[in-house]
Amino acid sequence: MKSLKARLEELFEQLFAHYGAQNWWPAETPFEVMLGAVLTQNTAWANVEKAILNLKKLSELNPQALLAMPRELLAEAIRPSGYFNLKAERVQNLCALLADNRELHKLADLELRGQLLGVTGIGPETADDILLYAFQRPVFVIDAYTRRLLGRIGWIDADIAYEDLRQTIEQALAGDTEYYNEFHALIVIHAKRVCCKQPRCSDCHLSTLCSYPGN
Ligand code: SF4
């Protein structure tokens, strides 16, 4: 049996060979990455794009501007992303952290993660999206696509806790920011296109790796 590191590296190589570089995250600035990470909770990315476009028509995209914006106006602008009242509150909570702590980028990884997790409405996945794609920290993001793909392949238990899975993968790979950036993006594209809710196993180039029944 190959080590988890060897299996994950093989998965990365096969995904990269098939899809190529993904150049994530789709955003113009680190702050836009953070905004997208909050807005993408429980919705499709296309809805986030509409919400961010609405915001750009109203305001500059920076923490101070969004913090000063009336909550109702912000909520209305981000309506396409769903749960817009809740997300407006979360966006402003995050903006308050950023506006009050202009030297966040100087914090060590764990300390920065702790600050992000201290914001009401920012959970581990959102915090890790922000750490990896906005602050360029070496974090392996776990999301529903990651769980679905690795679970179907047969490498993880469906109910493994977020932190346990993240630490297991990070300890196995010991990767850098660029590697984790690309790996997560490749998992997402494969889970969206092929390993969907109803997996399209007959079209999947990972079938030799995968133990999903009937693939
Ligand atoms: S073979 Fe099927 S279950 Fe396995 S990764 Fe591919 S699409 Fe998903």
PDB file of C-alpha atoms and ligand atoms in Angstrom:
ATOM      1  CA  MET A   1       0.000   0.000   0.000  1.00  0.00           C
ATOM      2  CA  LYS A   2       1.410   3.386  -1.000  1.00  0.00           C
ATOM      3  CA  SER A   3       1.736   6.101   1.641  1.00  0.00           C
ATOM      4  CA  LEU A   4      -0.905   8.832   1.823  1.00  0.00           C
ATOM      5  CA  LYS A   5       1.724  11.275   0.574  1.00  0.00           C
ATOM      6  CA  ALA A   6       2.422   9.148  -2.516  1.00  0.00           C
ATOM      7  CA  ARG A   7      -1.289   8.692  -3.230  1.00  0.00           C
ATOM      8  CA  LEU A   8      -2.044  12.391  -2.857  1.00  0.00           C
ATOM      9  CA  GLU A   9       0.897  13.302  -5.071  1.00  0.00           C
ATOM     10  CA  GLU A  10      -0.332  10.884  -7.724  1.00  0.00           C
ATOM     11  CA  LEU A  11      -3.796  12.425  -7.497  1.00  0.00           C
ATOM     12  CA  PHE A  12      -2.315  15.899  -7.935  1.00  0.00           C
ATOM     13  CA  GLU A  13      -0.248  14.806 -10.919  1.00  0.00           C
ATOM     14  CA  GLN A  14      -3.208  13.198 -12.643  1.00  0.00           C
ATOM     15  CA  LEU A  15      -5.456  16.192 -12.032  1.00  0.00           C
ATOM     16  CA  PHE A  16      -2.806  18.659 -13.140  1.00  0.00           C
ATOM     17  CA  ALA A  17      -2.008  16.655 -16.280  1.00  0.00           C
ATOM     18  CA  HIS A  18      -5.701  16.617 -17.152  1.00  0.00           C
ATOM     19  CA  TYR A  19      -6.812  20.156 -16.285  1.00  0.00           C
ATOM     20  CA  GLY A  20      -3.612  22.203 -16.174  1.00  0.00           C
ATOM     21  CA  ALA A  21      -2.953  25.251 -13.985  1.00  0.00           C
ATOM     22  CA  GLN A  22      -6.098  26.888 -12.605  1.00  0.00           C
ATOM     23  CA  ASN A  23      -4.567  30.223 -11.569  1.00  0.00           C
ATOM     24  CA  TRP A  24      -6.767  30.705  -8.519  1.00  0.00           C
ATOM     25  CA  TRP A  25      -8.307  32.643  -6.823  1.00  0.00           C
ATOM     26  CA  PRO A  26     -10.468  34.504  -9.355  1.00  0.00           C
ATOM     27  CA  ALA A  27     -10.194  38.007  -7.839  1.00  0.00           C
ATOM     28  CA  GLU A  28      -8.409  41.305  -8.473  1.00  0.00           C
ATOM     29  CA  THR A  29      -7.104  41.938  -4.939  1.00  0.00           C
ATOM     30  CA  PRO A  30      -6.527  40.021  -1.686  1.00  0.00           C
ATOM     31  CA  PHE A  31      -9.492  41.852  -0.154  1.00  0.00           C
ATOM     32  CA  GLU A  32     -11.707  40.690  -3.015  1.00  0.00           C
ATOM     33  CA  VAL A  33     -10.538  37.126  -2.264  1.00  0.00           C
ATOM     34  CA  MET A  34     -11.663  37.560   1.347  1.00  0.00           C
ATOM     35  CA  LEU A  35     -14.985  38.987   0.277  1.00  0.00           C
ATOM     36  CA  GLY A  36     -15.525  36.105  -2.122  1.00  0.00           C
ATOM     37  CA  ALA A  37     -14.630  33.592   0.586  1.00  0.00           C
ATOM     38  CA  VAL A  38     -17.447  34.906   2.775  1.00  0.00           C
ATOM     39  CA  LEU A  39     -19.962  35.335  -0.035  1.00  0.00           C
ATOM     40  CA  THR A  40     -19.389  31.865  -1.480  1.00  0.00           C
ATOM     41  CA  GLN A  41     -20.669  30.175   1.663  1.00  0.00           C
ATOM     42  CA  ASN A  42     -23.585  27.964   0.566  1.00  0.00           C
ATOM     43  CA  THR A  43     -23.871  29.325  -2.942  1.00  0.00           C
ATOM     44  CA  ALA A  44     -22.463  28.898  -6.440  1.00  0.00           C
ATOM     45  CA  TRP A  45     -19.568  31.067  -7.565  1.00  0.00           C
ATOM     46  CA  ALA A  46     -21.650  32.675 -10.338  1.00  0.00           C
ATOM     47  CA  ASN A  47     -23.830  34.242  -7.635  1.00  0.00           C
ATOM     48  CA  VAL A  48     -20.764  35.596  -5.849  1.00  0.00           C
ATOM     49  CA  GLU A  49     -19.605  37.249  -9.071  1.00  0.00           C
ATOM     50  CA  LYS A  50     -22.951  39.034  -9.404  1.00  0.00           C
ATOM     51  CA  ALA A  51     -22.778  40.206  -5.792  1.00  0.00           C
ATOM     52  CA  ILE A  52     -19.223  41.521  -6.148  1.00  0.00           C
ATOM     53  CA  LEU A  53     -20.108  43.291  -9.391  1.00  0.00           C
ATOM     54  CA  ASN A  54     -23.013  45.013  -7.617  1.00  0.00           C
ATOM     55  CA  LEU A  55     -20.674  46.121  -4.836  1.00  0.00           C
ATOM     56  CA  LYS A  56     -18.122  47.471  -7.297  1.00  0.00           C
ATOM     57  CA  LYS A  57     -20.821  49.668  -8.842  1.00  0.00           C
ATOM     58  CA  LEU A  58     -21.557  51.141  -5.408  1.00  0.00           C
ATOM     59  CA  SER A  59     -18.204  51.475  -3.743  1.00  0.00           C
ATOM     60  CA  GLU A  60     -14.504  50.901  -3.742  1.00  0.00           C
ATOM     61  CA  LEU A  61     -13.729  47.434  -2.478  1.00  0.00           C
ATOM     62  CA  ASN A  62     -11.800  47.932   0.712  1.00  0.00           C
ATOM     63  CA  PRO A  63     -12.569  47.224   4.379  1.00  0.00           C
ATOM     64  CA  GLN A  64     -13.079  50.857   5.345  1.00  0.00           C
ATOM     65  CA  ALA A  65     -15.554  51.536   2.524  1.00  0.00           C
ATOM     66  CA  LEU A  66     -17.645  48.438   3.210  1.00  0.00           C
ATOM     67  CA  LEU A  67     -17.592  49.060   6.930  1.00  0.00           C
ATOM     68  CA  ALA A  68     -18.951  52.576   6.368  1.00  0.00           C
ATOM     69  CA  MET A  69     -21.689  51.360   4.022  1.00  0.00           C
ATOM     70  CA  PRO A  70     -25.167  51.116   5.586  1.00  0.00           C
ATOM     71  CA  ARG A  71     -25.828  47.446   6.359  1.00  0.00           C
ATOM     72  CA  GLU A  72     -29.093  47.433   4.369  1.00  0.00           C
ATOM     73  CA  LEU A  73     -27.375  48.811   1.264  1.00  0.00           C
ATOM     74  CA  LEU A  74     -24.603  46.235   1.534  1.00  0.00           C
ATOM     75  CA  ALA A  75     -27.134  43.446   2.015  1.00  0.00           C
ATOM     76  CA  GLU A  76     -29.111  44.532  -1.024  1.00  0.00           C
ATOM     77  CA  ALA A  77     -25.985  44.606  -3.183  1.00  0.00           C
ATOM     78  CA  ILE A  78     -24.966  41.099  -2.200  1.00  0.00           C
ATOM     79  CA  ARG A  79     -28.508  39.693  -2.444  1.00  0.00           C
ATOM     80  CA  PRO A  80     -27.541  37.381  -5.386  1.00  0.00           C
ATOM     81  CA  SER A  81     -25.209  35.437  -3.052  1.00  0.00           C
ATOM     82  CA  GLY A  82     -28.107  34.383  -0.799  1.00  0.00           C
ATOM     83  CA  TYR A  83     -28.424  34.746   2.998  1.00  0.00           C
ATOM     84  CA  PHE A  84     -27.650  38.364   2.220  1.00  0.00           C
ATOM     85  CA  ASN A  85     -28.523  39.875   5.610  1.00  0.00           C
ATOM     86  CA  LEU A  86     -26.376  37.332   7.407  1.00  0.00           C
ATOM     87  CA  LYS A  87     -23.549  37.693   4.908  1.00  0.00           C
ATOM     88  CA  ALA A  88     -23.654  41.503   5.111  1.00  0.00           C
ATOM     89  CA  GLU A  89     -23.082  41.175   8.848  1.00  0.00           C
ATOM     90  CA  ARG A  90     -20.252  38.695   8.280  1.00  0.00           C
ATOM     91  CA  VAL A  91     -18.610  40.900   5.669  1.00  0.00           C
ATOM     92  CA  GLN A  92     -18.674  43.860   8.027  1.00  0.00           C
ATOM     93  CA  ASN A  93     -17.361  41.725  10.897  1.00  0.00           C
ATOM     94  CA  LEU A  94     -14.415  40.760   8.710  1.00  0.00           C
ATOM     95  CA  CYS A  95     -13.949  44.356   7.568  1.00  0.00           C
ATOM     96  CA  ALA A  96     -13.818  45.464  11.215  1.00  0.00           C
ATOM     97  CA  LEU A  97     -10.990  43.018  11.892  1.00  0.00           C
ATOM     98  CA  LEU A  98      -9.086  44.187   8.814  1.00  0.00           C
ATOM     99  CA  ALA A  99      -9.651  47.882   9.484  1.00  0.00           C
ATOM    100  CA  ASP A 100      -8.561  47.561  13.125  1.00  0.00           C
ATOM    101  CA  ASN A 101      -5.510  45.419  12.420  1.00  0.00           C
ATOM    102  CA  ARG A 102      -3.571  46.702   9.464  1.00  0.00           C
ATOM    103  CA  GLU A 103      -0.613  44.492  10.289  1.00  0.00           C
ATOM    104  CA  LEU A 104      -2.467  41.185  10.194  1.00  0.00           C
ATOM    105  CA  HIS A 105      -0.234  40.078   7.341  1.00  0.00           C
ATOM    106  CA  LYS A 106       2.726  40.125   9.742  1.00  0.00           C
ATOM    107  CA  LEU A 107       1.213  37.519  12.075  1.00  0.00           C
ATOM    108  CA  ALA A 108       2.416  33.930  12.107  1.00  0.00           C
ATOM    109  CA  ASP A 109       0.133  31.413  10.381  1.00  0.00           C
ATOM    110  CA  LEU A 110      -1.518  30.041  13.522  1.00  0.00           C
ATOM    111  CA  GLU A 111      -2.012  33.449  15.079  1.00  0.00           C
ATOM    112  CA  LEU A 112      -3.538  34.809  11.888  1.00  0.00           C
ATOM    113  CA  ARG A 113      -5.819  31.782  11.636  1.00  0.00           C
ATOM    114  CA  GLY A 114      -6.921  32.405  15.212  1.00  0.00           C
ATOM    115  CA  GLN A 115      -7.757  36.034  14.418  1.00  0.00           C
ATOM    116  CA  LEU A 116      -9.840  35.013  11.416  1.00  0.00           C
ATOM    117  CA  LEU A 117     -11.648  32.284  13.345  1.00  0.00           C
ATOM    118  CA  GLY A 118     -12.443  34.873  16.006  1.00  0.00           C
ATOM    119  CA  VAL A 119     -14.649  36.753  13.523  1.00  0.00           C
ATOM    120  CA  THR A 120     -18.301  35.785  13.932  1.00  0.00           C
ATOM    121  CA  GLY A 121     -19.367  33.961  10.782  1.00  0.00           C
ATOM    122  CA  ILE A 122     -15.887  32.878   9.701  1.00  0.00           C
ATOM    123  CA  GLY A 123     -15.488  29.127  10.100  1.00  0.00           C
ATOM    124  CA  PRO A 124     -12.476  26.930   9.355  1.00  0.00           C
ATOM    125  CA  GLU A 125     -13.105  26.573   5.617  1.00  0.00           C
ATOM    126  CA  THR A 126     -13.594  30.304   5.056  1.00  0.00           C
ATOM    127  CA  ALA A 127     -10.601  31.116   7.250  1.00  0.00           C
ATOM    128  CA  ASP A 128      -8.436  28.682   5.312  1.00  0.00           C
ATOM    129  CA  ASP A 129      -9.613  30.039   1.950  1.00  0.00           C
ATOM    130  CA  ILE A 130      -8.539  33.478   3.175  1.00  0.00           C
ATOM    131  CA  LEU A 131      -5.238  32.237   4.589  1.00  0.00           C
ATOM    132  CA  LEU A 132      -4.283  30.410   1.408  1.00  0.00           C
ATOM    133  CA  TYR A 133      -5.604  32.667  -1.326  1.00  0.00           C
ATOM    134  CA  ALA A 134      -5.442  36.134   0.264  1.00  0.00           C
ATOM    135  CA  PHE A 135      -2.508  35.822   2.692  1.00  0.00           C
ATOM    136  CA  GLN A 136      -0.542  33.208   0.731  1.00  0.00           C
ATOM    137  CA  ARG A 137      -0.131  30.874   3.696  1.00  0.00           C
ATOM    138  CA  PRO A 138       0.501  27.127   3.200  1.00  0.00           C
ATOM    139  CA  VAL A 139      -2.886  25.716   4.212  1.00  0.00           C
ATOM    140  CA  PHE A 140      -4.779  22.820   2.651  1.00  0.00           C
ATOM    141  CA  VAL A 141      -8.407  23.896   2.352  1.00  0.00           C
ATOM    142  CA  ILE A 142     -11.019  21.268   3.131  1.00  0.00           C
ATOM    143  CA  ASP A 143     -14.406  21.796   1.532  1.00  0.00           C
ATOM    144  CA  ALA A 144     -17.342  19.654   0.470  1.00  0.00           C
ATOM    145  CA  TYR A 145     -15.655  18.914  -2.876  1.00  0.00           C
ATOM    146  CA  THR A 146     -12.505  17.679  -1.123  1.00  0.00           C
ATOM    147  CA  ARG A 147     -14.509  15.429   1.176  1.00  0.00           C
ATOM    148  CA  ARG A 148     -16.569  14.085  -1.715  1.00  0.00           C
ATOM    149  CA  LEU A 149     -13.614  13.285  -3.930  1.00  0.00           C
ATOM    150  CA  LEU A 150     -11.307  11.830  -1.274  1.00  0.00           C
ATOM    151  CA  GLY A 151     -14.213   9.985   0.328  1.00  0.00           C
ATOM    152  CA  ARG A 152     -15.284   8.345  -2.925  1.00  0.00           C
ATOM    153  CA  ILE A 153     -11.736   7.454  -3.845  1.00  0.00           C
ATOM    154  CA  GLY A 154     -11.671   5.716  -0.484  1.00  0.00           C
ATOM    155  CA  TRP A 155      -8.913   7.548   1.367  1.00  0.00           C
ATOM    156  CA  ILE A 156     -10.913   9.219   4.144  1.00  0.00           C
ATOM    157  CA  ASP A 157     -13.853   8.484   6.412  1.00  0.00           C
ATOM    158  CA  ALA A 158     -16.925  10.520   5.566  1.00  0.00           C
ATOM    159  CA  ASP A 159     -17.248  11.877   9.098  1.00  0.00           C
ATOM    160  CA  ILE A 160     -13.614  12.844   9.800  1.00  0.00           C
ATOM    161  CA  ALA A 161     -13.451  16.226  11.547  1.00  0.00           C
ATOM    162  CA  TYR A 162     -12.251  19.260   9.576  1.00  0.00           C
ATOM    163  CA  GLU A 163      -9.101  19.805  11.632  1.00  0.00           C
ATOM    164  CA  ASP A 164      -8.172  16.135  11.646  1.00  0.00           C
ATOM    165  CA  LEU A 165      -8.424  15.927   7.873  1.00  0.00           C
ATOM    166  CA  ARG A 166      -6.579  19.189   7.265  1.00  0.00           C
ATOM    167  CA  GLN A 167      -3.732  18.223   9.572  1.00  0.00           C
ATOM    168  CA  THR A 168      -3.520  14.677   8.176  1.00  0.00           C
ATOM    169  CA  ILE A 169      -3.149  16.001   4.635  1.00  0.00           C
ATOM    170  CA  GLU A 170      -0.766  18.819   5.559  1.00  0.00           C
ATOM    171  CA  GLN A 171       1.460  16.464   7.540  1.00  0.00           C
ATOM    172  CA  ALA A 172       1.493  13.978   4.670  1.00  0.00           C
ATOM    173  CA  LEU A 173       2.214  16.514   1.941  1.00  0.00           C
ATOM    174  CA  ALA A 174       4.221  19.215   3.710  1.00  0.00           C
ATOM    175  CA  GLY A 175       3.469  21.324   0.652  1.00  0.00           C
ATOM    176  CA  ASP A 176       3.974  24.996  -0.030  1.00  0.00           C
ATOM    177  CA  THR A 177       1.421  27.687  -0.779  1.00  0.00           C
ATOM    178  CA  GLU A 178       1.633  27.288  -4.533  1.00  0.00           C
ATOM    179  CA  TYR A 179       1.078  23.530  -4.318  1.00  0.00           C
ATOM    180  CA  TYR A 180      -1.910  23.813  -1.993  1.00  0.00           C
ATOM    181  CA  ASN A 181      -3.359  26.606  -4.099  1.00  0.00           C
ATOM    182  CA  GLU A 182      -3.253  24.478  -7.216  1.00  0.00           C
ATOM    183  CA  PHE A 183      -4.297  21.235  -5.525  1.00  0.00           C
ATOM    184  CA  HIS A 184      -7.467  22.692  -4.040  1.00  0.00           C
ATOM    185  CA  ALA A 185      -8.431  24.364  -7.313  1.00  0.00           C
ATOM    186  CA  LEU A 186      -7.936  21.089  -9.198  1.00  0.00           C
ATOM    187  CA  ILE A 187     -10.063  19.149  -6.717  1.00  0.00           C
ATOM    188  CA  VAL A 188     -12.842  21.715  -7.107  1.00  0.00           C
ATOM    189  CA  ILE A 189     -12.819  21.605 -10.896  1.00  0.00           C
ATOM    190  CA  HIS A 190     -12.875  17.805 -10.967  1.00  0.00           C
ATOM    191  CA  ALA A 191     -15.649  17.605  -8.381  1.00  0.00           C
ATOM    192  CA  LYS A 192     -17.717  20.129 -10.315  1.00  0.00           C
ATOM    193  CA  ARG A 193     -17.212  18.620 -13.755  1.00  0.00           C
ATOM    194  CA  VAL A 194     -16.897  14.878 -13.214  1.00  0.00           C
ATOM    195  CA  CYS A 195     -17.094  13.713  -9.614  1.00  0.00           C
ATOM    196  CA  CYS A 196     -20.397  15.559  -9.255  1.00  0.00           C
ATOM    197  CA  LYS A 197     -23.277  14.745  -6.926  1.00  0.00           C
ATOM    198  CA  GLN A 198     -24.065  12.005  -9.435  1.00  0.00           C
ATOM    199  CA  PRO A 199     -20.528  10.922 -10.368  1.00  0.00           C
ATOM    200  CA  ARG A 200     -19.730  10.484 -14.048  1.00  0.00           C
ATOM    201  CA  CYS A 201     -17.319   7.606 -13.473  1.00  0.00           C
ATOM    202  CA  SER A 202     -17.317   6.412 -17.081  1.00  0.00           C
ATOM    203  CA  ASP A 203     -15.831   9.806 -18.075  1.00  0.00           C
ATOM    204  CA  CYS A 204     -13.332   9.966 -15.198  1.00  0.00           C
ATOM    205  CA  HIS A 205      -9.590   9.723 -15.713  1.00  0.00           C
ATOM    206  CA  LEU A 206      -9.075   8.864 -12.026  1.00  0.00           C
ATOM    207  CA  SER A 207     -10.834   5.504 -12.160  1.00  0.00           C
ATOM    208  CA  THR A 208      -7.633   3.498 -11.583  1.00  0.00           C
ATOM    209  CA  LEU A 209      -7.105   5.382  -8.284  1.00  0.00           C
ATOM    210  CA  CYS A 210     -10.683   5.197  -7.141  1.00  0.00           C
ATOM    211  CA  SER A 211     -12.495   2.539  -5.188  1.00  0.00           C
ATOM    212  CA  TYR A 212     -15.965   4.024  -5.565  1.00  0.00           C
ATOM    213  CA  PRO A 213     -18.379   1.147  -6.195  1.00  0.00           C
ATOM    214  CA  GLY A 214     -19.200   0.679  -9.853  1.00  0.00           C
ATOM    215  CA  ASN A 215     -16.654   3.129 -11.259  1.00  0.00           C
TER     216      ASN A 215
HETATM  217  S1  SF4 B   1     -14.218   7.278 -10.646  1.00  0.00           S
HETATM  218 FE1  SF4 B   1     -16.225   8.185 -10.120  1.00  0.00          FE
HETATM  219  S2  SF4 B   1     -16.282   8.373  -7.899  1.00  0.00           S
HETATM  220 FE2  SF4 B   1     -14.132   8.040  -8.504  1.00  0.00          FE
HETATM  221  S3  SF4 B   1     -13.257  10.100  -8.701  1.00  0.00           S
HETATM  222 FE3  SF4 B   1     -13.992   9.506 -10.720  1.00  0.00          FE
HETATM  223  S4  SF4 B   1     -16.092  10.308 -10.849  1.00  0.00           S
HETATM  224 FE4  SF4 B   1     -15.497  10.315  -8.685  1.00  0.00          FE
END
